[in-house]
């Protein structure tokens, strides 16, 4: 005798020891025993949620959790996670990271540009790869300085961080290239991001869908159209307008630079090197290591590499000797003129045609 029993409803229950678990998200779902639901062999549930993370207030991270889509909160949380970043709070420059967040919001005029919204479910990704994905979404570059994690926001600036001339460029390593057309022969861009309404992947085509060899970029963590368009047009404009490239080997002080820092480089194509080191300063008068040729009717400026890692731009006029110039104002800081200094103040003089 065989009795066949079909269950219409079968439930299992186990009393929870707690309704809240530290560092864990509990999701409860009810699935009705419909024909379609019963036919699924491996059940998966997709849903949208907002992170609950500590944030930065009054110079420290809070102990309370707040709903957030901020990339700064996500980065700090990943860095401090014992399984992901394994960093300590002393290895994170909190002030720099949250100042960078505010800079992104202020520059684009919306906090949507500073969001990072994604699920990290790939255990094979390293912390460095996760940080790179996050930074790519919010126009930043991560770097480590003085054993602290920091961010650099890529945006227009008139200030160069370092000046390079023949004093800190290795001889015979300078190369200047000019290209025509679009970089790498890309005639378009396809930027893919996630639609927040239905989680579908949407493509942005630049300049239009007619490109024959477009560059394809699949974004991570971008879930709003504003952030997606900001990223897409930035990448497309880099392809369109990057025409010149300069490569050279530099002296050890170049290690102070961060990727994407703006630098000033003396142009050696005409064979005239109006650059060198500052030998002496007497008020507004500088004595230079090399002569400077001034052409009547042209305006000149001098770029000075300052000791604080900035480049000062000052108008100059001829002095009493060919290796002397008169500054239009005093430099923003003290010049490095002693032989004991690690790097002496270097200069480049250019005219209004350069």
Coordinates of C-alpha atoms in Angstrom, one line a residue:
X1 CA 0.0 0.0 0.0
X2 CA 1.4 3.4 -1.0
X3 CA 0.0 6.6 0.3
X4 CA 0.8 9.7 -1.7
X5 CA 0.7 12.9 0.3
X6 CA 0.8 16.3 -1.3
X7 CA 1.5 19.3 0.9
X8 CA -0.3 22.5 0.1
X9 CA 1.5 24.5 2.7
X10 CA 4.5 23.6 4.8
X11 CA 6.1 25.9 7.3
X12 CA 9.2 25.8 9.4
X13 CA 9.8 28.1 12.3
X14 CA 12.7 28.8 14.6
X15 CA 12.6 31.4 17.4
X16 CA 15.1 34.2 16.7
X17 CA 17.5 34.8 19.5
X18 CA 17.6 38.5 18.6
X19 CA 15.9 40.8 16.1
X20 CA 19.0 43.0 15.6
X21 CA 22.5 41.6 14.8
X22 CA 25.6 43.8 15.0
X23 CA 27.2 44.5 11.5
X24 CA 24.5 42.4 9.8
X25 CA 21.4 43.3 7.8
X26 CA 18.4 41.1 8.3
X27 CA 15.9 40.8 5.5
X28 CA 12.6 39.1 5.9
X29 CA 10.4 38.1 2.9
X30 CA 7.2 36.2 2.5
X31 CA 6.7 34.1 -0.7
X32 CA 3.3 32.7 -1.5
X33 CA 3.1 29.2 -2.8
X34 CA 2.0 30.0 -6.3
X35 CA 2.7 27.8 -9.3
X36 CA 5.4 30.1 -10.5
X37 CA 7.0 30.3 -7.1
X38 CA 7.0 26.6 -6.6
X39 CA 8.7 26.0 -9.9
X40 CA 11.8 28.0 -8.9
X41 CA 14.6 25.6 -7.8
X42 CA 17.0 28.1 -6.4
X43 CA 15.4 31.1 -4.8
X44 CA 17.0 34.5 -5.1
X45 CA 15.7 37.9 -3.9
X46 CA 16.7 41.2 -5.3
X47 CA 15.8 44.4 -3.5
X48 CA 17.0 48.0 -3.0
X49 CA 18.2 49.2 0.3
X50 CA 20.0 52.2 1.6
X51 CA 23.2 51.8 3.7
X52 CA 23.1 52.6 7.4
X53 CA 26.6 53.7 8.3
X54 CA 28.5 56.0 10.6
X55 CA 29.3 59.5 9.3
X56 CA 31.8 62.3 10.0
X57 CA 30.7 64.9 12.5
X58 CA 32.7 67.3 14.7
X59 CA 36.0 65.9 13.7
X60 CA 35.2 62.2 14.3
X61 CA 33.1 59.3 13.1
X62 CA 29.8 58.9 14.8
X63 CA 28.7 55.9 16.8
X64 CA 25.1 56.2 15.5
X65 CA 24.2 54.9 12.1
X66 CA 22.6 57.1 9.4
X67 CA 21.0 56.2 6.0
X68 CA 23.5 57.3 3.4
X69 CA 24.5 57.1 -0.2
X70 CA 27.6 59.2 0.3
X71 CA 30.8 57.7 -1.3
X72 CA 32.8 59.1 1.7
X73 CA 30.8 57.1 4.2
X74 CA 31.1 54.0 2.0
X75 CA 34.9 54.4 1.6
X76 CA 35.5 54.9 5.3
X77 CA 33.3 51.9 6.1
X78 CA 35.1 49.6 3.6
X79 CA 38.5 50.8 4.9
X80 CA 37.7 50.1 8.5
X81 CA 36.0 46.7 7.8
X82 CA 38.0 43.9 9.3
X83 CA 37.5 41.7 6.2
X84 CA 37.8 44.3 3.4
X85 CA 40.1 47.2 4.1
X86 CA 41.5 46.1 7.5
X87 CA 42.7 49.7 8.1
X88 CA 42.7 51.6 11.4
X89 CA 41.2 55.0 11.9
X90 CA 44.7 56.5 12.1
X91 CA 45.4 55.3 8.5
X92 CA 42.5 57.3 7.0
X93 CA 42.6 61.0 6.4
X94 CA 39.0 61.7 7.4
X95 CA 39.2 65.4 6.9
X96 CA 40.5 65.0 3.4
X97 CA 37.9 62.4 2.4
X98 CA 34.9 64.4 3.6
X99 CA 36.3 67.7 2.3
X100 CA 36.6 66.0 -1.1
X101 CA 33.0 64.9 -0.8
X102 CA 31.9 68.5 -0.2
X103 CA 34.1 69.7 -3.1
X104 CA 32.4 67.2 -5.5
X105 CA 29.0 68.3 -4.3
X106 CA 29.8 72.0 -4.6
X107 CA 31.5 71.7 -8.0
X108 CA 28.6 69.8 -9.6
X109 CA 25.9 71.5 -7.6
X110 CA 24.2 68.3 -6.4
X111 CA 24.8 65.5 -3.9
X112 CA 23.8 63.1 -6.7
X113 CA 27.3 63.5 -8.1
X114 CA 28.8 62.2 -4.9
X115 CA 26.8 59.0 -4.6
X116 CA 28.1 55.4 -4.7
X117 CA 25.3 52.9 -4.9
X118 CA 26.2 49.2 -5.5
X119 CA 26.3 45.8 -3.9
X120 CA 29.8 44.3 -3.2
X121 CA 29.2 40.6 -3.6
X122 CA 32.4 39.5 -5.3
X123 CA 34.8 38.1 -2.8
X124 CA 37.6 38.0 -5.3
X125 CA 37.9 41.8 -5.4
X126 CA 40.7 43.4 -3.4
X127 CA 40.3 46.5 -1.3
X128 CA 42.4 48.5 -3.9
X129 CA 40.0 47.4 -6.7
X130 CA 37.0 48.4 -4.7
X131 CA 38.4 51.8 -3.9
X132 CA 39.3 52.3 -7.6
X133 CA 35.7 51.4 -8.6
X134 CA 34.4 53.9 -6.1
X135 CA 36.8 56.7 -7.2
X136 CA 36.0 56.2 -10.8
X137 CA 32.3 56.9 -10.1
X138 CA 33.0 60.1 -8.3
X139 CA 35.8 61.7 -10.4
X140 CA 38.5 61.1 -7.8
X141 CA 41.8 59.3 -7.4
X142 CA 42.9 57.5 -4.2
X143 CA 46.4 57.7 -2.9
X144 CA 48.4 57.1 0.2
X145 CA 50.6 59.8 1.7
X146 CA 52.3 59.6 5.1
X147 CA 50.6 56.2 5.6
X148 CA 47.1 57.8 5.3
X149 CA 44.4 57.1 2.7
X150 CA 43.5 60.3 0.8
X151 CA 41.5 61.4 -2.2
X152 CA 42.2 63.8 -5.0
X153 CA 39.3 65.4 -6.9
X154 CA 40.0 66.0 -10.6
X155 CA 38.7 69.4 -11.5
X156 CA 40.0 72.5 -13.4
X157 CA 42.7 74.5 -11.6
X158 CA 45.1 77.3 -12.5
X159 CA 47.6 76.2 -9.9
X160 CA 50.4 73.8 -10.8
X161 CA 51.8 71.6 -8.0
X162 CA 55.3 71.2 -9.4
X163 CA 57.5 72.8 -12.0
X164 CA 59.8 70.8 -14.3
X165 CA 62.7 72.2 -16.3
X166 CA 66.1 70.9 -17.3
X167 CA 67.2 71.0 -13.6
X168 CA 64.9 68.1 -12.7
X169 CA 64.3 66.5 -16.1
X170 CA 66.7 63.7 -16.9
X171 CA 68.7 64.6 -20.0
X172 CA 67.6 63.2 -23.4
X173 CA 64.4 61.8 -21.9
X174 CA 62.1 64.7 -22.9
X175 CA 59.6 63.8 -25.7
X176 CA 56.7 65.9 -27.0
X177 CA 54.0 64.4 -29.2
X178 CA 51.1 66.0 -31.0
X179 CA 48.4 63.7 -32.4
X180 CA 45.5 64.4 -34.8
X181 CA 42.1 62.7 -34.6
X182 CA 40.6 61.0 -31.6
X183 CA 42.7 59.1 -29.1
X184 CA 43.1 55.4 -29.9
X185 CA 40.8 55.9 -33.0
X186 CA 37.7 55.9 -30.8
X187 CA 35.0 57.8 -32.6
X188 CA 32.4 57.6 -29.8
X189 CA 31.7 56.5 -26.3
X190 CA 29.1 54.1 -24.8
X191 CA 28.7 54.7 -21.0
X192 CA 26.6 52.1 -19.2
X193 CA 24.9 52.8 -15.8
X194 CA 22.1 51.4 -13.7
X195 CA 18.6 52.8 -13.9
X196 CA 17.3 53.3 -10.3
X197 CA 13.7 52.7 -11.2
X198 CA 14.0 49.1 -12.5
X199 CA 17.7 48.2 -12.1
X200 CA 18.1 47.9 -15.9
X201 CA 21.4 48.9 -17.5
X202 CA 21.1 52.0 -19.7
X203 CA 23.6 53.2 -22.3
X204 CA 24.6 56.8 -23.0
X205 CA 25.8 57.2 -26.6
X206 CA 28.2 60.0 -27.4
X207 CA 28.2 61.8 -29.7
X208 CA 25.3 59.6 -31.0
X209 CA 24.6 55.9 -31.8
X210 CA 26.3 56.2 -35.2
X211 CA 29.9 55.6 -33.9
X212 CA 31.7 52.7 -35.6
X213 CA 34.4 52.2 -33.0
X214 CA 33.1 53.5 -29.6
X215 CA 34.9 53.1 -26.3
X216 CA 32.7 51.1 -23.9
X217 CA 32.7 51.9 -20.2
X218 CA 30.7 49.9 -17.7
X219 CA 30.2 51.9 -14.6
X220 CA 30.1 50.6 -11.1
X221 CA 28.0 52.3 -8.4
X222 CA 26.4 54.9 -10.7
X223 CA 22.6 54.9 -10.3
X224 CA 21.4 58.3 -11.4
X225 CA 21.3 60.1 -14.7
X226 CA 23.1 63.2 -13.5
X227 CA 26.2 61.4 -12.2
X228 CA 26.2 59.2 -15.3
X229 CA 26.1 62.1 -17.7
X230 CA 28.8 64.0 -15.8
X231 CA 31.1 60.9 -16.1
X232 CA 30.2 60.2 -19.7
X233 CA 30.9 63.7 -21.0
X234 CA 34.1 63.9 -19.0
X235 CA 35.4 60.7 -20.6
X236 CA 34.2 61.7 -24.1
X237 CA 35.9 65.1 -23.8
X238 CA 39.1 63.5 -22.8
X239 CA 39.0 61.4 -26.0
X240 CA 38.2 64.4 -28.1
X241 CA 40.5 67.1 -26.8
X242 CA 43.6 65.3 -25.6
X243 CA 46.0 66.1 -28.4
X244 CA 49.4 66.7 -26.7
X245 CA 51.4 64.4 -24.6
X246 CA 54.8 65.0 -22.9
X247 CA 56.9 62.2 -21.5
X248 CA 60.1 62.5 -19.6
X249 CA 62.1 60.9 -16.7
X250 CA 62.2 63.2 -13.7
X251 CA 64.3 63.7 -10.6
X252 CA 63.4 62.1 -7.2
X253 CA 61.2 65.1 -6.1
X254 CA 58.6 63.9 -8.7
X255 CA 57.7 61.2 -6.2
X256 CA 55.8 63.9 -4.3
X257 CA 53.2 64.1 -7.1
X258 CA 49.8 62.4 -7.0
X259 CA 48.3 61.0 -10.2
X260 CA 46.4 63.7 -12.1
X261 CA 48.2 66.5 -10.3
X262 CA 48.7 69.5 -12.5
X263 CA 52.3 70.3 -13.4
X264 CA 54.1 73.0 -15.3
X265 CA 56.7 71.8 -17.8
X266 CA 59.2 74.0 -19.7
X267 CA 58.8 73.7 -23.5
X268 CA 62.2 72.7 -25.0
X269 CA 61.1 72.3 -28.6
X270 CA 62.5 75.7 -29.7
X271 CA 65.9 74.9 -28.0
X272 CA 65.7 78.0 -25.8
X273 CA 65.9 77.0 -22.1
X274 CA 64.8 80.1 -20.1
X275 CA 64.9 78.1 -16.9
X276 CA 67.1 77.1 -14.1
X277 CA 67.6 77.7 -10.4
X278 CA 67.2 80.9 -8.3
X279 CA 70.6 81.8 -6.9
X280 CA 69.8 84.9 -4.8
X281 CA 66.9 87.1 -3.7
X282 CA 67.1 90.7 -2.8
X283 CA 63.6 92.0 -2.2
X284 CA 61.9 91.9 -5.6
X285 CA 65.2 91.3 -7.5
X286 CA 66.1 87.6 -8.3
X287 CA 69.5 86.5 -9.5
X288 CA 69.1 83.5 -11.7
X289 CA 71.5 80.7 -12.7
X290 CA 71.1 81.5 -16.4
X291 CA 70.6 84.6 -18.6
X292 CA 67.1 85.6 -19.7
X293 CA 66.4 87.1 -23.1
X294 CA 63.6 89.7 -23.1
X295 CA 62.0 90.8 -26.3
X296 CA 60.7 94.3 -26.5
X297 CA 56.9 94.6 -26.5
X298 CA 56.2 91.2 -24.9
X299 CA 55.1 90.5 -21.4
X300 CA 56.9 87.9 -19.3
X301 CA 56.1 85.9 -16.2
X302 CA 58.2 83.6 -14.1
X303 CA 57.1 80.2 -12.6
X304 CA 58.6 79.5 -9.2
X305 CA 58.6 76.1 -7.6
X306 CA 57.8 76.9 -3.9
X307 CA 58.8 74.9 -1.0
X308 CA 55.3 74.1 0.1
X309 CA 54.6 72.1 -3.1
X310 CA 52.9 74.9 -5.1
X311 CA 54.0 76.9 -8.2
X312 CA 53.8 80.7 -8.0
X313 CA 53.3 82.7 -11.2
X314 CA 54.6 86.3 -11.0
X315 CA 55.0 89.0 -13.8
X316 CA 58.7 89.9 -14.3
X317 CA 60.7 92.7 -16.1
X318 CA 64.4 92.8 -16.9
X319 CA 66.9 93.6 -14.2
X320 CA 70.3 95.3 -14.2
X321 CA 72.0 92.2 -15.6
X322 CA 70.9 89.5 -18.0
X323 CA 70.6 87.0 -15.2
X324 CA 68.5 89.3 -13.0
X325 CA 64.8 89.9 -13.1
X326 CA 62.5 92.2 -11.2
X327 CA 59.3 90.6 -9.7
X328 CA 56.0 92.3 -10.0
X329 CA 55.3 91.2 -6.4
X330 CA 56.9 89.2 -3.6
X331 CA 56.5 85.4 -3.8
X332 CA 53.8 83.7 -1.7
X333 CA 56.5 82.1 0.4
X334 CA 60.2 81.9 1.2
X335 CA 62.4 80.6 -1.6
X336 CA 64.7 77.6 -1.1
X337 CA 68.2 79.0 -1.8
X338 CA 70.4 77.1 0.7
X339 CA 72.6 74.2 -0.4
X340 CA 71.2 72.3 2.6
X341 CA 67.6 72.3 1.2
X342 CA 66.4 69.1 -0.4
X343 CA 65.2 70.9 -3.5
X344 CA 66.2 74.5 -4.4
X345 CA 63.7 76.9 -6.0
X346 CA 63.7 76.4 -9.7
X347 CA 62.2 78.7 -12.3
X348 CA 60.9 79.0 -15.9
X349 CA 60.4 82.4 -17.6
X350 CA 57.9 82.5 -20.5
X351 CA 56.3 85.3 -22.5
X352 CA 52.7 85.9 -23.5
X353 CA 53.2 83.9 -26.7
X354 CA 54.2 80.6 -24.9

